[in-house]
XYZ file of C-alpha atoms in Angstrom:
309
model
C 92.359 50.184 -62.214
C 90.654 47.157 -63.754
C 90.639 45.496 -60.336
C 88.919 48.544 -58.834
C 86.259 48.524 -61.550
C 85.738 44.773 -61.077
C 85.206 45.265 -57.354
C 82.748 48.099 -58.047
C 80.789 45.770 -60.339
C 80.849 43.033 -57.696
C 79.655 45.583 -55.150
C 76.724 46.605 -57.345
C 75.687 42.951 -57.724
C 75.848 42.349 -53.973
C 74.149 45.685 -53.368
C 71.240 44.762 -55.614
C 70.537 41.700 -53.488
C 70.874 43.655 -50.235
C 68.551 46.371 -51.548
C 65.767 43.882 -52.284
C 65.903 42.584 -48.705
C 66.306 46.071 -47.204
C 63.024 47.192 -48.787
C 61.151 44.827 -46.453
C 62.958 46.163 -43.387
C 62.310 49.782 -44.241
C 58.619 49.283 -45.147
C 57.747 47.424 -41.932
C 59.591 49.910 -39.735
C 58.021 52.816 -41.594
C 54.522 51.494 -40.831
C 54.693 50.046 -37.311
C 58.210 51.020 -36.098
C 59.174 47.359 -35.748
C 62.705 46.184 -36.525
C 61.739 42.838 -38.020
C 64.906 40.834 -37.420
C 63.125 37.738 -38.795
C 63.051 39.300 -42.276
C 66.497 37.888 -43.103
C 65.171 34.400 -42.350
C 62.186 35.060 -44.633
C 64.739 35.684 -47.402
C 66.444 32.373 -46.530
C 63.124 30.501 -46.493
C 62.307 31.977 -49.912
C 65.523 30.493 -51.280
C 64.774 27.035 -49.898
C 61.130 27.228 -51.054
C 62.202 28.041 -54.616
C 64.647 25.129 -54.501
C 61.840 22.854 -53.280
C 59.661 24.102 -56.149
C 62.404 23.120 -58.602
C 63.185 19.762 -56.969
C 59.715 18.468 -56.036
C 57.115 20.392 -58.063
C 58.431 21.148 -61.545
C 58.312 18.298 -64.097
C 61.722 17.312 -65.477
C 60.716 18.515 -68.943
C 60.264 22.086 -67.611
C 63.555 22.337 -65.708
C 65.727 22.862 -68.772
C 63.747 25.915 -69.959
C 64.847 28.857 -67.759
C 61.983 31.061 -68.949
C 59.570 28.490 -67.480
C 61.520 27.245 -64.461
C 62.813 30.570 -63.121
C 59.455 32.424 -62.935
C 57.793 29.392 -61.325
C 60.612 29.103 -58.791
C 60.263 32.824 -58.029
C 56.510 32.393 -57.554
C 57.054 29.381 -55.281
C 59.682 31.163 -53.176
C 57.693 34.393 -52.901
C 54.443 32.560 -52.111
C 55.929 30.605 -49.202
C 57.695 33.730 -47.909
C 54.427 35.691 -48.044
C 52.394 32.993 -46.260
C 55.072 32.710 -43.595
C 55.207 36.478 -43.030
C 51.431 36.801 -42.797
C 51.317 34.038 -40.162
C 54.133 35.641 -38.171
C 52.477 39.068 -38.331
C 49.107 37.702 -37.251
C 50.195 35.469 -34.376
C 53.544 36.914 -33.198
C 53.568 40.667 -33.900
C 49.926 41.822 -33.899
C 49.203 40.806 -30.262
C 52.228 42.926 -29.220
C 51.407 45.984 -31.330
C 50.658 48.166 -28.294
C 53.285 46.569 -26.053
C 56.595 48.291 -25.170
C 58.989 48.263 -28.154
C 61.325 45.765 -26.512
C 58.664 43.012 -26.553
C 58.161 42.793 -30.364
C 61.908 43.249 -30.855
C 62.680 40.199 -28.716
C 59.835 38.335 -30.429
C 61.365 39.076 -33.839
C 64.691 37.647 -32.683
C 62.886 34.540 -31.389
C 61.004 34.092 -34.674
C 64.321 34.391 -36.527
C 65.846 31.563 -34.490
C 62.751 29.363 -34.873
C 62.650 29.771 -38.661
C 66.338 29.014 -39.040
C 66.188 25.892 -36.901
C 62.960 24.703 -38.550
C 64.533 24.802 -42.008
C 67.761 23.218 -40.757
C 65.888 20.321 -39.144
C 63.138 19.679 -41.689
C 64.558 20.502 -45.132
C 66.451 17.485 -46.510
C 70.227 18.041 -46.271
C 69.926 21.586 -44.862
C 72.436 20.910 -42.080
C 75.006 21.920 -44.732
C 74.875 24.205 -47.794
C 72.467 22.701 -50.352
C 73.354 22.892 -54.093
C 71.091 25.226 -56.091
C 70.604 24.849 -59.862
C 71.801 27.695 -62.086
C 68.605 27.739 -64.099
C 69.227 31.132 -65.747
C 71.379 31.702 -68.839
C 75.004 31.098 -67.809
C 76.905 33.700 -69.822
C 79.803 35.982 -68.941
C 80.266 39.474 -70.397
C 83.839 40.773 -70.491
C 84.991 44.357 -71.072
C 88.659 45.245 -71.607
C 89.612 48.413 -69.700
C 92.950 49.937 -68.623
C 94.900 46.894 -69.739
C 92.714 44.490 -67.760
C 89.256 42.946 -67.952
C 85.998 43.465 -66.084
C 83.594 40.534 -66.076
C 79.950 40.306 -65.101
C 77.637 37.313 -65.442
C 74.101 37.212 -66.791
C 72.691 36.254 -63.371
C 74.466 39.246 -61.818
C 72.927 41.567 -64.404
C 69.539 40.012 -63.698
C 69.975 40.669 -59.963
C 70.798 44.375 -60.503
C 67.922 44.794 -62.966
C 65.350 43.130 -60.688
C 66.378 45.239 -57.681
C 66.118 48.530 -59.604
C 62.838 47.620 -61.337
C 61.371 46.315 -58.068
C 62.270 49.527 -56.222
C 60.807 51.739 -58.961
C 57.600 49.668 -59.083
C 57.288 49.781 -55.294
C 57.878 53.546 -55.143
C 55.275 54.078 -57.883
C 52.762 51.863 -56.093
C 53.202 53.678 -52.784
C 52.931 57.161 -54.298
C 50.205 56.530 -56.906
C 47.852 53.809 -55.624
C 45.057 54.050 -53.070
C 46.604 51.372 -50.838
C 49.934 53.151 -51.128
C 48.346 56.335 -49.811
C 46.795 54.281 -46.997
C 50.242 52.931 -46.132
C 51.714 56.428 -46.009
C 48.811 57.677 -43.919
C 49.193 54.801 -41.450
C 52.929 55.461 -41.205
C 52.376 59.152 -40.436
C 49.487 58.834 -37.966
C 47.650 55.499 -37.569
C 44.879 56.935 -35.376
C 43.994 59.697 -37.837
C 44.258 57.233 -40.732
C 41.740 54.975 -38.959
C 39.336 57.901 -38.544
C 39.647 58.593 -42.277
C 38.502 55.054 -43.112
C 41.851 53.285 -43.478
C 41.927 49.706 -42.155
C 45.268 49.548 -40.259
C 45.350 45.752 -40.018
C 44.856 45.289 -43.749
C 47.450 47.966 -44.504
C 50.025 46.391 -42.195
C 49.429 42.908 -43.623
C 49.897 44.285 -47.146
C 53.197 45.812 -46.038
C 54.417 42.424 -44.790
C 53.189 40.760 -47.999
C 55.118 43.126 -50.280
C 58.288 42.938 -48.199
C 58.136 39.122 -48.021
C 57.520 38.769 -51.770
C 60.621 40.851 -52.509
C 62.623 38.804 -49.994
C 61.417 35.544 -51.584
C 62.488 36.752 -55.030
C 65.831 37.798 -53.549
C 66.221 34.235 -52.239
C 65.831 32.830 -55.753
C 68.321 35.337 -57.204
C 70.816 34.519 -54.459
C 70.496 30.815 -55.212
C 71.098 31.068 -58.960
C 74.027 33.469 -58.397
C 75.844 31.565 -55.612
C 74.517 28.084 -56.689
C 73.755 27.002 -53.128
C 71.547 27.980 -50.197
C 72.429 27.809 -46.544
C 70.464 28.371 -43.338
C 73.171 30.823 -42.194
C 72.612 33.332 -45.023
C 69.422 34.694 -43.491
C 71.208 36.191 -40.482
C 74.204 37.479 -42.481
C 72.228 39.154 -45.265
C 69.645 40.305 -42.746
C 72.411 42.255 -41.001
C 73.577 43.704 -44.331
C 70.029 44.696 -45.282
C 69.196 46.180 -41.889
C 72.413 48.213 -42.031
C 71.516 49.384 -45.538
C 68.051 50.458 -44.393
C 69.511 52.423 -41.467
C 72.198 53.996 -43.673
C 69.657 55.088 -46.271
C 67.088 56.188 -43.694
C 64.598 53.708 -42.270
C 61.214 54.268 -43.906
C 62.660 55.545 -47.197
C 62.354 53.334 -50.298
C 65.024 55.332 -52.126
C 67.228 55.218 -49.062
C 66.967 51.415 -48.780
C 68.031 50.945 -52.403
C 70.919 53.414 -52.313
C 71.938 52.125 -48.886
C 71.955 48.566 -50.266
C 74.224 49.461 -53.178
C 76.457 51.509 -50.840
C 76.851 48.592 -48.409
C 77.616 46.205 -51.279
C 80.321 48.496 -52.666
C 81.837 49.178 -49.224
C 81.999 45.435 -48.520
C 83.764 44.518 -51.750
C 86.167 47.475 -51.738
C 87.097 47.038 -48.076
C 87.651 43.325 -48.646
C 90.061 44.157 -51.477
C 91.865 47.263 -50.245
C 91.361 47.859 -46.527
C 93.294 46.450 -43.587
C 92.173 42.937 -42.627
C 90.653 42.137 -46.039
C 87.422 40.146 -46.170
C 87.781 39.107 -42.518
C 87.106 42.684 -41.423
C 84.744 43.950 -44.132
C 81.853 44.020 -41.639
C 83.944 46.284 -39.414
C 84.416 48.811 -42.207
C 80.701 48.674 -43.053
C 79.802 49.665 -39.516
C 82.543 52.312 -39.423
C 80.925 53.944 -42.465
C 77.469 53.568 -40.906
C 78.541 55.180 -37.625
C 80.329 57.999 -39.461
C 77.132 58.801 -41.410
C 74.848 58.551 -38.375
C 77.053 60.894 -36.330
C 76.328 63.724 -38.774
C 72.864 62.582 -39.962
C 71.141 60.361 -37.352
C 68.068 59.798 -39.536
C 70.187 58.313 -42.358
C 70.912 59.696 -45.821
C 67.277 60.053 -46.958
C 65.310 59.545 -43.744
C 63.240 62.090 -41.896
C 63.680 62.961 -38.201
C 61.492 60.691 -36.105
C 58.185 62.251 -35.149
C 56.947 62.006 -31.592
C 53.353 60.799 -31.737
C 50.931 62.371 -29.262
């Protein structure tokens, strides 16, 4: 029983990271119906940018104080991720906004490959996993249950807390703010939103900015939890996050978060208990996804796709 609880805790930690990345997928698709496969690489770039902030920008006297180093690393990672996403939106996606859906989809895959190879070639030592400093408080919390122990680290708790707080803040912003209403209006009917005075380009750029900032912060949290960054993690966690967004219902903030936690728990439990172990955990994730989509094609919290006139 203790092993089951430990795997559930591990799944929540992994799910928190996936949820942060999935928010970017679901927001972009909700606004312009683009599956931004490069978003996983934005997460990876955020991790490397935060590491560069720590290695080349922060003075040595600041590195030992986590309450100084960690926020500055998060700002550095999120800032680079945001700038990168804005450039990609402006020069790769915007010219194809009225093109057939296959064109921006292929472009997103191409951008993903370019970003991965650029980091691998130009970041020092990125041809292999690069060590990442554990700048946050390194403390383990242990709870004795059912004759065993369940352990969770301080960085894992931070990851869960940031994902939940980030999702609540994002949901509040979208439902309460003027720009949030503009985003919802653009998602429902961009032509009518334009007639009502909404600037679609500014709204779409803001969507990319928010999604990239969350992905950059996720890159920092991944680094301090795993203590390394790798150019391969963008594709892997991009797949997890995209699956979470589809499971929860693409376009739904709540769905992306719950889908992220669900994917994290399915991955850890299937790796522990299902046939094939960790080698086949992706198989079980997609089995669950297909089973849900058979009965609810729009995902757990999504709405049926509207056909725009």
